[in-house]
């Protein structure tokens, strides 16, 4: 089961580019692990960031012909996001991309998550939460 965010003592997010994982941390302990797909060609920025104010239920980028649901910004105020696997313009998920979660970096720089994980992240992870990507 997902952790109860408000019961974590020292919550923060750790993203491992090498393992293609997102760890919900409570201090030094892993509270939950999610499969992810980060940016191809090391396009996901590394370092320490914080969850920004921008978030939304859905977006679609006509240029890349991809969208996503349940997005939360961590850098660039809407440029770098945590979100679901890609969708088409109608919100239908790309199953081929979903099958790469946890296995391969394949995004344009965002951190892709499974649909239920992205929904939990969107609903629970609060503004200002520390995000460490390495």
C-alpha positions as CSV (number, residue, x, y, z in Angstrom):
1,X,0.0,0.0,0.0
2,X,1.0,3.6,-0.5
3,X,2.4,5.4,2.5
4,X,0.2,8.0,4.2
5,X,2.1,11.2,3.2
6,X,0.9,13.2,6.3
7,X,2.3,10.4,8.6
8,X,5.8,10.5,7.1
9,X,8.2,12.3,9.5
10,X,10.7,13.7,7.0
11,X,9.3,13.0,3.5
12,X,11.3,13.7,0.3
13,X,11.7,12.2,-3.1
14,X,14.8,10.4,-4.5
15,X,15.1,9.6,-8.2
16,X,17.7,7.0,-9.4
17,X,18.4,7.5,-13.1
18,X,20.6,4.4,-13.1
19,X,17.9,2.2,-11.6
20,X,14.9,4.0,-13.2
21,X,13.2,4.2,-9.8
22,X,11.5,6.9,-7.7
23,X,11.8,6.3,-4.0
24,X,9.4,8.0,-1.6
25,X,11.7,8.6,1.4
26,X,11.1,9.2,5.1
27,X,14.4,10.4,6.4
28,X,16.8,7.7,5.5
29,X,14.2,5.0,5.0
30,X,12.4,4.0,1.8
31,X,8.7,4.3,2.4
32,X,7.7,3.3,-1.2
33,X,9.3,2.4,-4.5
34,X,7.9,3.3,-8.0
35,X,9.1,2.2,-11.4
36,X,10.0,5.2,-13.6
37,X,11.3,6.2,-17.0
38,X,13.6,9.2,-16.9
39,X,15.0,11.2,-19.8
40,X,16.7,9.5,-22.7
41,X,20.3,10.6,-23.4
42,X,20.6,11.9,-19.8
43,X,18.0,14.7,-20.5
44,X,16.6,14.5,-16.9
45,X,18.4,17.2,-14.8
46,X,20.3,15.9,-11.8
47,X,20.7,17.6,-8.5
48,X,18.5,18.9,-5.8
49,X,15.1,20.5,-6.6
50,X,11.8,21.2,-4.9
51,X,8.2,20.5,-5.9
52,X,6.9,23.7,-7.5
53,X,3.4,25.1,-7.5
54,X,2.5,24.0,-11.0
55,X,0.4,20.8,-11.3
56,X,-2.5,19.6,-13.4
57,X,-4.8,16.8,-14.4
58,X,-3.8,16.7,-18.1
59,X,-1.6,18.3,-20.7
60,X,-1.0,17.7,-24.4
61,X,2.0,18.8,-26.4
62,X,1.0,19.0,-30.1
63,X,4.7,19.3,-31.1
64,X,5.7,16.0,-29.6
65,X,2.2,14.5,-30.1
66,X,2.3,13.3,-26.5
67,X,0.4,14.3,-23.4
68,X,0.2,13.0,-19.8
69,X,-2.0,13.0,-16.8
70,X,-1.5,13.9,-13.2
71,X,1.6,16.1,-13.6
72,X,3.6,17.9,-10.9
73,X,6.5,20.3,-11.7
74,X,9.9,20.0,-10.1
75,X,12.0,22.3,-12.3
76,X,11.4,25.2,-14.7
77,X,7.8,25.9,-13.6
78,X,6.1,23.4,-15.9
79,X,9.2,22.3,-17.9
80,X,10.3,19.2,-15.9
81,X,7.6,17.1,-14.4
82,X,6.6,13.9,-12.7
83,X,3.6,12.5,-14.7
84,X,1.9,9.4,-16.1
85,X,3.2,7.5,-19.0
86,X,2.4,9.3,-22.3
87,X,-1.0,9.7,-23.7
88,X,-2.4,10.6,-27.1
89,X,-4.4,13.8,-27.5
90,X,-7.5,12.0,-26.3
91,X,-5.9,10.9,-23.1
92,X,-5.3,7.2,-24.1
93,X,-2.2,5.8,-22.5
94,X,0.7,4.5,-24.6
95,X,1.1,0.9,-23.5
96,X,4.4,0.4,-25.3
97,X,5.9,3.3,-23.2
98,X,4.3,2.0,-20.0
99,X,6.1,-1.3,-20.6
100,X,9.5,0.6,-20.4
101,X,8.9,1.8,-16.8
102,X,11.7,0.6,-14.6
103,X,13.7,-0.6,-17.5
104,X,14.7,2.2,-19.8
105,X,15.1,5.9,-19.9
106,X,12.8,7.0,-22.6
107,X,11.2,10.4,-21.8
108,X,12.1,13.9,-23.1
109,X,13.4,14.8,-19.6
110,X,10.4,14.3,-17.3
111,X,10.0,11.5,-14.8
112,X,7.3,9.1,-16.1
113,X,5.4,7.0,-13.6
114,X,2.8,4.3,-13.7
115,X,-0.8,5.6,-13.8
116,X,-1.7,4.8,-10.2
117,X,1.7,6.0,-9.0
118,X,1.4,9.4,-10.8
119,X,-2.1,9.8,-9.4
120,X,-0.9,9.2,-5.8
121,X,2.1,11.5,-6.4
122,X,-0.3,14.3,-7.8
123,X,-2.7,13.8,-4.9
124,X,-0.1,13.6,-2.0
125,X,3.3,15.1,-2.6
126,X,3.2,18.7,-1.3
127,X,4.6,22.0,-2.6
128,X,8.2,22.5,-1.5
129,X,9.1,18.8,-1.0
130,X,12.8,18.1,-1.7
131,X,13.5,16.1,-4.8
132,X,17.0,14.6,-5.3
133,X,17.8,13.2,-8.8
134,X,21.1,11.3,-9.3
